[in-house]
Amino acid sequence: MFYIESIANKFRLSYLVFALMLCSVFISIYVYAETRMEQELVKAGLLQQLELSQEKRGEQPIYTVDPGIKIYSYDYAPDDLKTLATETVKDINVTVATDDGYTESEMFFFNYKQGKQNYILTYLEDDEMVMENYPVLAIFEQLEDTFSNALNAAIILSLLIAVIFSQLSSRQITKPLLDLKSAVENDHQNLTELTHLPSEVGVLARAIDDKNHKLEQYLKREQLFTGDVSHELRTPLTIIMGASEVLASQLESDNRLSEFTDRISTTAKETSEIISALLLLSRAPEKLDAPRTSINSIALSEVDRLKYLLRYKTVNYTVAAEQEHFAYVRPELLKMALGNLIKNAFQYTDDGEVRVTIDDKKVTVTDTGLGIPEAMMPLLYERFERLEQKSNNKPLATASASKEYASYKVEGTGLGLSIVQRIMTHMGWQLTHHNNPTGGSTFSIYYK
């Protein structure tokens, strides 16, 4: 397929256009020269016939020279010729009666002043007249055909050469760019060789190489930061979990305090899992192993972990699945993604139901809560965007709805959906959302 935006195709097209323009110039010069030469030869021949006719016949109102030449005194010339004739030779197409019927011929004519007398000289083009009475014009007619054929051959040859040369030249011009593309795609193995070129490709290669070094340094710093943070946080978390277990073993008889120690231990474990998941997000997806993971188990564990958010609400929650469903995914990432969706559903639902549905294509989290206003849709997956922030800054459809959203506040940073979307992109999955007709939201995670 021909793509005009391609540099090689633009180059080929420019060659072809240039060749066409050059051929047009040659054709114009040829047509002009041929026309002028023919006019001058016709004029010279007619003037010679006028002189010969005057010597033989004297002054006559009309001279007829066979075949095809008529010379009129101006007063005896046809009115249409009087109107059209000038001192410059002109030609028109006329219909001529012959023995075989009618035929189209070309007639030349011009106005000529000889002293006080004015003549209109005409010539109806005819091969017999040319051959017998005016051999110079006959030679011109023969040369005209030769030049015309030569010009046609030159035009075809020029276009062919232009196509071949543009093809070869475009390959030579685009080859450094293709080499640069190959070097960039092959982890820059050959990019250093191109940076020494003095051409524009060398300039581009040096710019890319410099940018790559900056990105490598940036990624290295980010990886070191992620690794250091995960290492430094896991140590105190391990200490917290150990201390909470020791404390819980000493408070077995006090159920109220045991609840707090369990909460400390559980939160520390969850934080450690979050750190692991974030560390996985910093790695390339193709370098991660993806074990066969039970989606049902993770959904049930996340619902059980987050059900404390519904302690003072009249909200029912269910996990519906006809069978056990599995996906090849890191459990830490799926746990974080699904946990954020379930947490949002629990937080923003005051009464009704939260339902988690699992099938062979997707896992869906549906709630009967507040839903998401239209004003917030473009920023749904943006970092630090929260429901009450958008309702306070932008008016909603009705005053009552605005009041409802503005007065509803929950804990959080506005990173939940942003992280879920990032996880989906990392795993090659898809996250969708729509508001329910009866209120609330539905988020769906489609497996790869």
Short mmCIF file of C-alpha atoms in Angstrom, two decimals:
data_model
loop_
_atom_site.label_atom_id
_atom_site.label_comp_id
_atom_site.label_asym_id
_atom_site.label_seq_id
_atom_site.Cartn_x
_atom_site.Cartn_y
_atom_site.Cartn_z
CA MET A 1 0.00 0.00 0.00
CA PHE A 2 1.25 3.48 -0.89
CA TYR A 3 1.58 5.78 2.15
CA ILE A 4 2.17 9.41 1.22
CA GLU A 5 3.51 10.16 4.72
CA SER A 6 6.46 7.82 4.15
CA ILE A 7 9.75 9.66 3.57
CA ALA A 8 10.74 7.21 0.82
CA ASN A 9 7.39 7.65 -0.95
CA LYS A 10 7.59 11.43 -0.65
CA PHE A 11 11.05 11.28 -2.20
CA ARG A 12 9.85 9.04 -5.05
CA LEU A 13 6.84 11.27 -5.66
CA SER A 14 9.02 14.39 -5.76
CA TYR A 15 11.24 12.77 -8.42
CA LEU A 16 8.20 11.83 -10.48
CA VAL A 17 6.67 15.31 -10.18
CA PHE A 18 10.00 16.89 -11.12
CA ALA A 19 10.27 14.61 -14.18
CA LEU A 20 6.71 15.47 -15.22
CA MET A 21 7.39 19.20 -14.84
CA LEU A 22 10.59 18.90 -16.86
CA CYS A 23 8.79 16.96 -19.60
CA SER A 24 6.06 19.61 -19.63
CA VAL A 25 8.68 22.31 -20.17
CA PHE A 26 10.24 20.36 -23.05
CA ILE A 27 6.82 19.76 -24.62
CA SER A 28 5.93 23.44 -24.33
CA ILE A 29 9.22 24.49 -25.94
CA TYR A 30 8.77 21.93 -28.72
CA VAL A 31 5.16 22.94 -29.43
CA TYR A 32 6.06 26.64 -29.48
CA ALA A 33 9.10 26.13 -31.75
CA GLU A 34 7.22 23.79 -34.09
CA THR A 35 4.28 26.20 -34.38
CA ARG A 36 6.48 29.22 -35.01
CA MET A 37 8.60 27.42 -37.62
CA GLU A 38 5.53 26.16 -39.45
CA GLN A 39 3.96 29.62 -39.41
CA GLU A 40 7.12 31.24 -40.77
CA LEU A 41 7.49 28.61 -43.50
CA VAL A 42 3.81 28.95 -44.49
CA LYS A 43 4.14 32.72 -44.54
CA ALA A 44 7.28 32.63 -46.67
CA GLY A 45 5.64 30.16 -49.10
CA LEU A 46 2.45 32.25 -49.47
CA LEU A 47 4.39 35.46 -50.03
CA GLN A 48 6.41 33.70 -52.72
CA GLN A 49 3.18 32.54 -54.40
CA LEU A 50 1.80 36.11 -54.25
CA GLU A 51 4.88 37.45 -55.97
CA LEU A 52 4.79 34.76 -58.67
CA SER A 53 1.06 35.27 -59.26
CA GLN A 54 1.50 39.03 -59.64
CA GLU A 55 4.29 38.49 -62.20
CA LYS A 56 2.23 36.04 -64.25
CA ARG A 57 -1.29 37.52 -63.98
CA GLY A 58 -0.86 41.10 -62.90
CA GLU A 59 -3.27 42.65 -60.47
CA GLN A 60 -6.22 40.35 -59.71
CA PRO A 61 -8.87 40.51 -56.98
CA ILE A 62 -8.36 36.78 -56.18
CA TYR A 63 -5.42 34.54 -56.95
CA THR A 64 -5.99 30.77 -56.91
CA VAL A 65 -2.91 28.60 -56.83
CA ASP A 66 -3.57 24.87 -57.02
CA PRO A 67 -3.75 23.11 -54.77
CA GLY A 68 -4.96 24.81 -51.61
CA ILE A 69 -3.70 28.38 -51.92
CA LYS A 70 -5.96 31.43 -52.32
CA ILE A 71 -4.90 35.03 -52.13
CA TYR A 72 -7.61 37.67 -51.70
CA SER A 73 -7.48 41.40 -52.16
CA TYR A 74 -8.83 42.65 -48.87
CA ASP A 75 -12.07 44.00 -50.33
CA TYR A 76 -12.86 40.61 -51.96
CA ALA A 77 -11.99 38.40 -48.97
CA PRO A 78 -14.72 36.60 -46.98
CA ASP A 79 -16.02 38.59 -44.05
CA ASP A 80 -15.00 35.98 -41.45
CA LEU A 81 -11.40 36.14 -42.68
CA LYS A 82 -11.42 39.95 -42.53
CA THR A 83 -12.49 39.65 -38.89
CA LEU A 84 -9.92 37.05 -37.89
CA ALA A 85 -6.88 37.88 -40.04
CA THR A 86 -3.92 39.74 -38.57
CA GLU A 87 -0.28 40.09 -39.57
CA THR A 88 0.47 36.96 -37.56
CA VAL A 89 -0.16 33.63 -39.21
CA LYS A 90 -3.19 31.88 -37.70
CA ASP A 91 -4.76 28.50 -38.33
CA ILE A 92 -8.30 27.14 -38.00
CA ASN A 93 -9.95 23.79 -38.68
CA VAL A 94 -12.32 23.78 -41.66
CA THR A 95 -14.50 21.16 -43.37
CA VAL A 96 -13.56 20.52 -46.98
CA ALA A 97 -15.61 18.71 -49.64
CA THR A 98 -13.72 15.91 -51.43
CA ASP A 99 -14.58 13.15 -53.87
CA ASP A 100 -15.07 10.79 -50.91
CA GLY A 101 -17.26 13.20 -48.95
CA TYR A 102 -16.13 15.72 -46.35
CA THR A 103 -12.88 15.87 -44.43
CA GLU A 104 -11.37 18.07 -41.75
CA SER A 105 -8.33 20.15 -42.77
CA GLU A 106 -6.23 22.92 -41.28
CA MET A 107 -6.22 26.33 -42.95
CA PHE A 108 -3.50 28.94 -42.39
CA PHE A 109 -4.13 32.63 -43.11
CA PHE A 110 -2.73 36.09 -42.40
CA ASN A 111 -3.07 39.72 -43.44
CA TYR A 112 -0.29 41.26 -45.60
CA LYS A 113 0.16 44.89 -46.68
CA GLN A 114 2.07 45.54 -49.92
CA GLY A 115 2.39 49.24 -50.45
CA LYS A 116 -1.16 50.62 -50.58
CA GLN A 117 -2.67 47.20 -51.34
CA ASN A 118 -3.87 44.87 -48.61
CA TYR A 119 -4.07 41.08 -49.09
CA ILE A 120 -5.33 38.10 -47.11
CA LEU A 121 -3.32 35.01 -47.95
CA THR A 122 -4.72 31.52 -47.15
CA TYR A 123 -3.31 28.02 -47.35
CA LEU A 124 -5.33 24.83 -46.96
CA GLU A 125 -2.83 22.23 -45.84
CA ASP A 126 -2.39 19.51 -48.48
CA ASP A 127 0.42 16.99 -48.93
CA GLU A 128 0.30 17.24 -52.74
CA MET A 129 0.79 20.98 -52.71
CA VAL A 130 3.59 20.66 -50.19
CA MET A 131 5.48 18.03 -52.13
CA GLU A 132 5.19 19.63 -55.56
CA ASN A 133 5.27 23.36 -54.88
CA TYR A 134 7.04 23.87 -51.58
CA PRO A 135 9.64 21.18 -50.77
CA VAL A 136 11.00 23.10 -47.76
CA LEU A 137 7.64 22.75 -46.00
CA ALA A 138 7.54 19.08 -47.02
CA ILE A 139 10.89 18.51 -45.36
CA PHE A 140 9.61 20.31 -42.25
CA GLU A 141 6.53 18.10 -42.12
CA GLN A 142 8.73 15.01 -42.24
CA LEU A 143 11.05 16.39 -39.57
CA GLU A 144 8.03 17.33 -37.45
CA ASP A 145 6.91 13.70 -37.32
CA THR A 146 10.44 12.58 -36.50
CA PHE A 147 10.83 15.15 -33.72
CA SER A 148 7.39 14.26 -32.33
CA ASN A 149 8.26 10.57 -32.11
CA ALA A 150 11.64 11.36 -30.59
CA LEU A 151 9.99 13.63 -28.01
CA ASN A 152 7.48 10.94 -27.03
CA ALA A 153 10.28 8.42 -26.62
CA ALA A 154 12.31 10.91 -24.56
CA ILE A 155 9.34 11.58 -22.26
CA ILE A 156 8.72 7.89 -21.65
CA LEU A 157 12.43 7.25 -21.10
CA SER A 158 12.71 10.24 -18.74
CA LEU A 159 9.81 9.03 -16.61
CA LEU A 160 11.23 5.53 -16.52
CA ILE A 161 14.66 6.82 -15.48
CA ALA A 162 13.01 9.04 -12.85
CA VAL A 163 11.15 6.05 -11.37
CA ILE A 164 14.27 3.84 -11.31
CA PHE A 165 16.54 6.58 -9.96
CA SER A 166 14.02 7.63 -7.29
CA GLN A 167 13.70 4.01 -6.17
CA LEU A 168 17.46 3.59 -5.85
CA SER A 169 18.00 7.00 -4.29
CA SER A 170 15.17 6.61 -1.77
CA ARG A 171 16.70 3.35 -0.60
CA GLN A 172 20.06 4.99 -0.08
CA ILE A 173 18.49 7.93 1.75
CA THR A 174 16.24 5.85 4.02
CA LYS A 175 18.85 3.16 4.72
CA PRO A 176 20.52 5.15 7.55
CA LEU A 177 17.09 5.73 9.10
CA LEU A 178 16.30 2.03 8.89
CA ASP A 179 19.69 1.25 10.43
CA LEU A 180 18.89 3.68 13.24
CA LYS A 181 15.49 2.04 13.75
CA SER A 182 17.10 -1.41 13.87
CA ALA A 183 19.73 -0.20 16.34
CA VAL A 184 17.08 1.26 18.66
CA GLU A 185 14.95 -1.90 18.48
CA ASN A 186 17.93 -4.18 19.22
CA ASP A 187 18.63 -2.63 22.61
CA HIS A 188 20.94 -0.02 21.06
CA GLN A 189 23.71 -2.51 20.29
CA ASN A 190 24.72 -0.75 17.09
CA LEU A 191 23.62 2.74 18.06
CA THR A 192 27.13 3.77 19.11
CA GLU A 193 28.39 3.15 15.59
CA LEU A 194 25.82 5.56 14.17
CA THR A 195 26.63 8.34 16.64
CA HIS A 196 29.94 8.96 14.85
CA LEU A 197 28.26 9.77 11.51
CA PRO A 198 28.51 13.45 10.50
CA SER A 199 25.10 13.40 8.79
CA GLU A 200 21.66 14.24 10.18
CA VAL A 201 21.25 10.58 11.10
CA GLY A 202 24.32 10.87 13.31
CA VAL A 203 22.82 13.92 15.02
CA LEU A 204 19.59 12.01 15.62
CA ALA A 205 21.51 8.94 16.84
CA ARG A 206 23.49 11.06 19.31
CA ALA A 207 20.28 12.65 20.61
CA ILE A 208 18.64 9.23 21.06
CA ASP A 209 21.76 7.81 22.69
CA ASP A 210 21.94 10.72 25.12
CA LYS A 211 18.25 10.36 25.95
CA ASN A 212 18.69 6.62 26.48
CA HIS A 213 21.52 7.22 28.95
CA LYS A 214 19.33 9.65 30.91
CA LEU A 215 16.43 7.18 30.94
CA GLU A 216 18.70 4.35 32.04
CA GLN A 217 20.00 6.46 34.90
CA TYR A 218 16.47 7.44 35.85
CA LEU A 219 15.22 3.83 35.76
CA LYS A 220 18.23 2.68 37.74
CA ARG A 221 17.55 5.28 40.43
CA GLU A 222 13.87 4.30 40.50
CA GLN A 223 14.70 0.59 40.80
CA LEU A 224 17.20 1.28 43.55
CA PHE A 225 14.68 3.48 45.35
CA THR A 226 11.94 0.84 45.08
CA GLY A 227 14.26 -1.91 46.28
CA ASP A 228 15.62 0.18 49.15
CA VAL A 229 12.16 1.29 50.27
CA SER A 230 10.79 -2.25 50.18
CA HIS A 231 13.80 -3.52 52.13
CA GLU A 232 13.75 -0.74 54.74
CA LEU A 233 9.97 -1.02 55.28
CA ARG A 234 9.88 -4.80 55.52
CA THR A 235 12.29 -4.81 58.43
CA PRO A 236 10.12 -2.67 60.76
CA LEU A 237 6.99 -4.46 59.53
CA THR A 238 8.52 -7.78 60.47
CA ILE A 239 9.33 -6.38 63.90
CA ILE A 240 5.75 -5.07 64.26
CA MET A 241 4.26 -8.44 63.30
CA GLY A 242 6.56 -10.26 65.70
CA ALA A 243 5.81 -7.87 68.52
CA SER A 244 2.06 -8.15 67.93
CA GLU A 245 2.27 -11.94 68.06
CA VAL A 246 4.21 -11.80 71.33
CA LEU A 247 1.70 -9.31 72.71
CA ALA A 248 -1.23 -11.43 71.59
CA SER A 249 0.22 -14.50 73.31
CA GLN A 250 0.34 -12.57 76.58
CA LEU A 251 -3.25 -11.29 76.26
CA GLU A 252 -5.10 -14.50 75.52
CA SER A 253 -7.61 -13.96 78.34
CA ASP A 254 -8.46 -10.35 77.30
CA ASN A 255 -10.54 -10.54 74.12
CA ARG A 256 -10.87 -6.77 73.77
CA LEU A 257 -7.10 -6.19 73.64
CA SER A 258 -6.58 -9.28 71.48
CA GLU A 259 -8.75 -7.67 68.84
CA PHE A 260 -6.33 -4.74 68.63
CA THR A 261 -3.26 -6.95 68.44
CA ASP A 262 -4.89 -8.96 65.66
CA ARG A 263 -5.64 -5.71 63.82
CA ILE A 264 -2.00 -4.62 64.17
CA SER A 265 -0.72 -7.94 62.85
CA THR A 266 -3.22 -8.04 59.99
CA THR A 267 -2.45 -4.48 58.93
CA ALA A 268 1.29 -5.14 58.98
CA LYS A 269 0.82 -8.22 56.80
CA GLU A 270 -1.37 -6.26 54.37
CA THR A 271 1.21 -3.48 54.19
CA SER A 272 3.92 -6.04 53.42
CA GLU A 273 1.76 -7.49 50.64
CA ILE A 274 1.16 -4.00 49.23
CA ILE A 275 4.89 -3.35 49.19
CA SER A 276 5.41 -6.63 47.32
CA ALA A 277 2.73 -5.71 44.78
CA LEU A 278 4.19 -2.25 44.19
CA LEU A 279 7.62 -3.79 43.77
CA LEU A 280 6.17 -6.13 41.11
CA LEU A 281 4.68 -3.14 39.27
CA SER A 282 8.14 -1.62 38.95
CA ARG A 283 9.38 -4.65 36.98
CA ALA A 284 8.86 -5.36 33.29
CA PRO A 285 5.69 -7.48 32.73
CA GLU A 286 7.52 -10.01 30.55
CA LYS A 287 9.97 -10.71 33.39
CA LEU A 288 7.27 -11.64 35.89
CA ASP A 289 6.13 -15.22 36.39
CA ALA A 290 2.36 -15.69 36.32
CA PRO A 291 1.25 -18.70 38.39
CA ARG A 292 -2.22 -20.21 38.11
CA THR A 293 -4.19 -18.23 40.66
CA SER A 294 -7.68 -18.81 42.06
CA ILE A 295 -9.80 -15.71 41.53
CA ASN A 296 -12.52 -17.02 43.86
CA SER A 297 -10.10 -17.38 46.76
CA ILE A 298 -8.73 -13.87 46.38
CA ALA A 299 -12.22 -12.36 46.06
CA LEU A 300 -13.45 -14.18 49.20
CA SER A 301 -10.37 -13.21 51.20
CA GLU A 302 -10.64 -9.55 50.19
CA VAL A 303 -14.34 -9.41 51.05
CA ASP A 304 -13.63 -11.02 54.42
CA ARG A 305 -10.71 -8.64 55.04
CA LEU A 306 -12.69 -5.49 54.22
CA LYS A 307 -16.07 -6.40 55.71
CA TYR A 308 -15.26 -4.29 58.81
CA LEU A 309 -16.14 -1.26 56.64
CA LEU A 310 -19.78 -2.41 56.71
CA ARG A 311 -20.09 -2.89 60.47
CA TYR A 312 -22.40 0.09 60.99
CA LYS A 313 -24.20 -0.08 57.61
CA THR A 314 -27.24 -1.97 56.38
CA VAL A 315 -25.39 -3.46 53.42
CA ASN A 316 -25.42 -7.09 52.27
CA TYR A 317 -22.45 -8.50 50.38
CA THR A 318 -22.18 -11.64 48.28
CA VAL A 319 -19.58 -13.40 46.14
CA ALA A 320 -21.29 -15.25 43.27
CA ALA A 321 -19.52 -17.83 41.13
CA GLU A 322 -20.84 -21.02 39.56
CA GLN A 323 -17.45 -22.71 39.78
CA GLU A 324 -13.81 -22.11 40.64
CA HIS A 325 -12.15 -19.75 38.15
CA PHE A 326 -8.43 -19.36 37.61
CA ALA A 327 -6.14 -16.92 35.81
CA TYR A 328 -2.40 -16.82 35.19
CA VAL A 329 -1.46 -13.74 37.19
CA ARG A 330 0.60 -12.68 40.15
CA PRO A 331 -1.73 -13.05 43.18
CA GLU A 332 -0.32 -9.91 44.81
CA LEU A 333 -1.37 -7.75 41.84
CA LEU A 334 -4.83 -9.27 41.54
CA LYS A 335 -5.33 -8.94 45.28
CA MET A 336 -4.46 -5.23 45.20
CA ALA A 337 -6.66 -4.51 42.15
CA LEU A 338 -9.70 -6.43 43.37
CA GLY A 339 -9.21 -5.21 46.94
CA ASN A 340 -9.32 -1.55 45.84
CA LEU A 341 -12.57 -2.07 43.91
CA ILE A 342 -14.24 -3.91 46.81
CA LYS A 343 -13.01 -1.30 49.30
CA ASN A 344 -14.48 1.53 47.21
CA ALA A 345 -17.80 -0.31 46.92
CA PHE A 346 -17.95 -0.86 50.70
CA GLN A 347 -16.98 2.72 51.52
CA TYR A 348 -19.41 4.44 49.15
CA THR A 349 -22.43 2.22 49.87
CA ASP A 350 -24.58 3.09 52.92
CA ASP A 351 -27.42 0.64 52.28
CA GLY A 352 -28.33 -1.97 49.73
CA GLU A 353 -25.94 -4.56 48.36
CA VAL A 354 -22.39 -5.10 47.14
CA ARG A 355 -22.07 -8.06 44.80
CA VAL A 356 -18.90 -9.65 43.42
CA THR A 357 -19.61 -11.86 40.39
CA ILE A 358 -17.01 -14.15 38.83
CA ASP A 359 -17.27 -15.95 35.48
CA ASP A 360 -14.88 -17.28 32.84
CA LYS A 361 -14.35 -13.84 31.26
CA LYS A 362 -14.44 -11.27 34.03
CA VAL A 363 -14.90 -10.44 37.68
CA THR A 364 -17.47 -7.73 38.39
CA VAL A 365 -17.98 -5.57 41.49
CA THR A 366 -21.46 -4.03 41.63
CA ASP A 367 -22.78 -1.74 44.37
CA THR A 368 -25.91 0.31 45.10
CA GLY A 369 -24.03 3.28 46.47
CA LEU A 370 -23.67 6.86 45.28
CA GLY A 371 -22.31 6.13 41.83
CA ILE A 372 -19.94 8.51 40.07
CA PRO A 373 -21.10 11.91 38.73
CA GLU A 374 -20.65 12.66 35.03
CA ALA A 375 -18.35 15.59 35.86
CA MET A 376 -15.83 13.17 37.32
CA MET A 377 -15.82 10.63 34.48
CA PRO A 378 -12.89 12.15 32.51
CA LEU A 379 -10.77 12.09 35.70
CA LEU A 380 -11.92 8.68 36.96
CA TYR A 381 -8.49 7.06 36.84
CA GLU A 382 -6.43 10.17 37.61
CA ARG A 383 -4.24 10.17 40.70
CA PHE A 384 -5.48 12.02 43.82
CA GLU A 385 -8.96 12.60 42.35
CA ARG A 386 -11.69 11.91 44.92
CA LEU A 387 -15.46 11.99 44.92
CA GLU A 388 -15.96 14.80 47.42
CA GLN A 389 -13.29 16.91 45.73
CA LYS A 390 -15.07 16.90 42.41
CA SER A 391 -18.49 17.50 43.97
CA ASN A 392 -17.24 20.54 45.89
CA ASN A 393 -15.52 22.07 42.86
CA LYS A 394 -18.05 21.33 40.11
CA PRO A 395 -21.85 21.63 40.22
CA LEU A 396 -23.89 18.44 39.75
CA ALA A 397 -27.20 17.95 38.00
CA THR A 398 -29.39 18.90 40.96
CA ALA A 399 -28.92 20.73 44.24
CA SER A 400 -29.97 17.69 46.26
CA ALA A 401 -27.48 15.49 44.44
CA SER A 402 -24.75 18.06 44.99
CA LYS A 403 -25.52 18.14 48.70
CA GLU A 404 -25.48 14.35 48.90
CA TYR A 405 -22.07 14.04 47.26
CA ALA A 406 -20.56 16.98 49.08
CA SER A 407 -21.56 15.66 52.50
CA TYR A 408 -20.24 12.15 51.86
CA LYS A 409 -16.61 11.82 52.92
CA VAL A 410 -14.49 8.71 53.26
CA GLU A 411 -10.88 8.05 54.10
CA GLY A 412 -8.35 7.66 51.30
CA THR A 413 -5.88 9.43 49.03
CA GLY A 414 -7.57 9.07 45.62
CA LEU A 415 -4.98 6.57 44.38
CA GLY A 416 -7.11 3.40 44.41
CA LEU A 417 -8.57 3.45 40.88
CA SER A 418 -5.33 4.87 39.46
CA ILE A 419 -3.41 1.89 40.88
CA VAL A 420 -6.05 -0.56 39.60
CA GLN A 421 -5.79 0.89 36.10
CA ARG A 422 -2.00 0.71 36.25
CA ILE A 423 -2.19 -2.95 37.30
CA MET A 424 -4.58 -3.70 34.43
CA THR A 425 -2.18 -2.11 31.95
CA HIS A 426 0.73 -4.01 33.49
CA MET A 427 -1.06 -7.37 33.11
CA GLY A 428 -2.61 -6.61 29.73
CA TRP A 429 -6.13 -6.85 31.15
CA GLN A 430 -9.01 -4.39 30.82
CA LEU A 431 -10.96 -2.37 33.38
CA THR A 432 -14.41 -0.96 32.54
CA HIS A 433 -16.99 1.07 34.47
CA HIS A 434 -20.61 2.14 34.11
CA ASN A 435 -23.21 3.65 36.41
CA ASN A 436 -26.17 1.42 37.24
CA PRO A 437 -29.67 2.61 36.19
CA THR A 438 -30.95 2.23 39.77
CA GLY A 439 -27.88 3.85 41.34
CA GLY A 440 -24.37 2.78 42.18
CA SER A 441 -21.47 1.64 40.01
CA THR A 442 -20.26 -1.50 38.29
CA PHE A 443 -16.55 -2.13 37.71
CA SER A 444 -15.47 -5.12 35.61
CA ILE A 445 -12.01 -6.66 35.25
CA TYR A 446 -11.70 -8.61 31.98
CA TYR A 447 -9.05 -11.33 31.97
CA LYS A 448 -6.46 -11.51 29.23
#
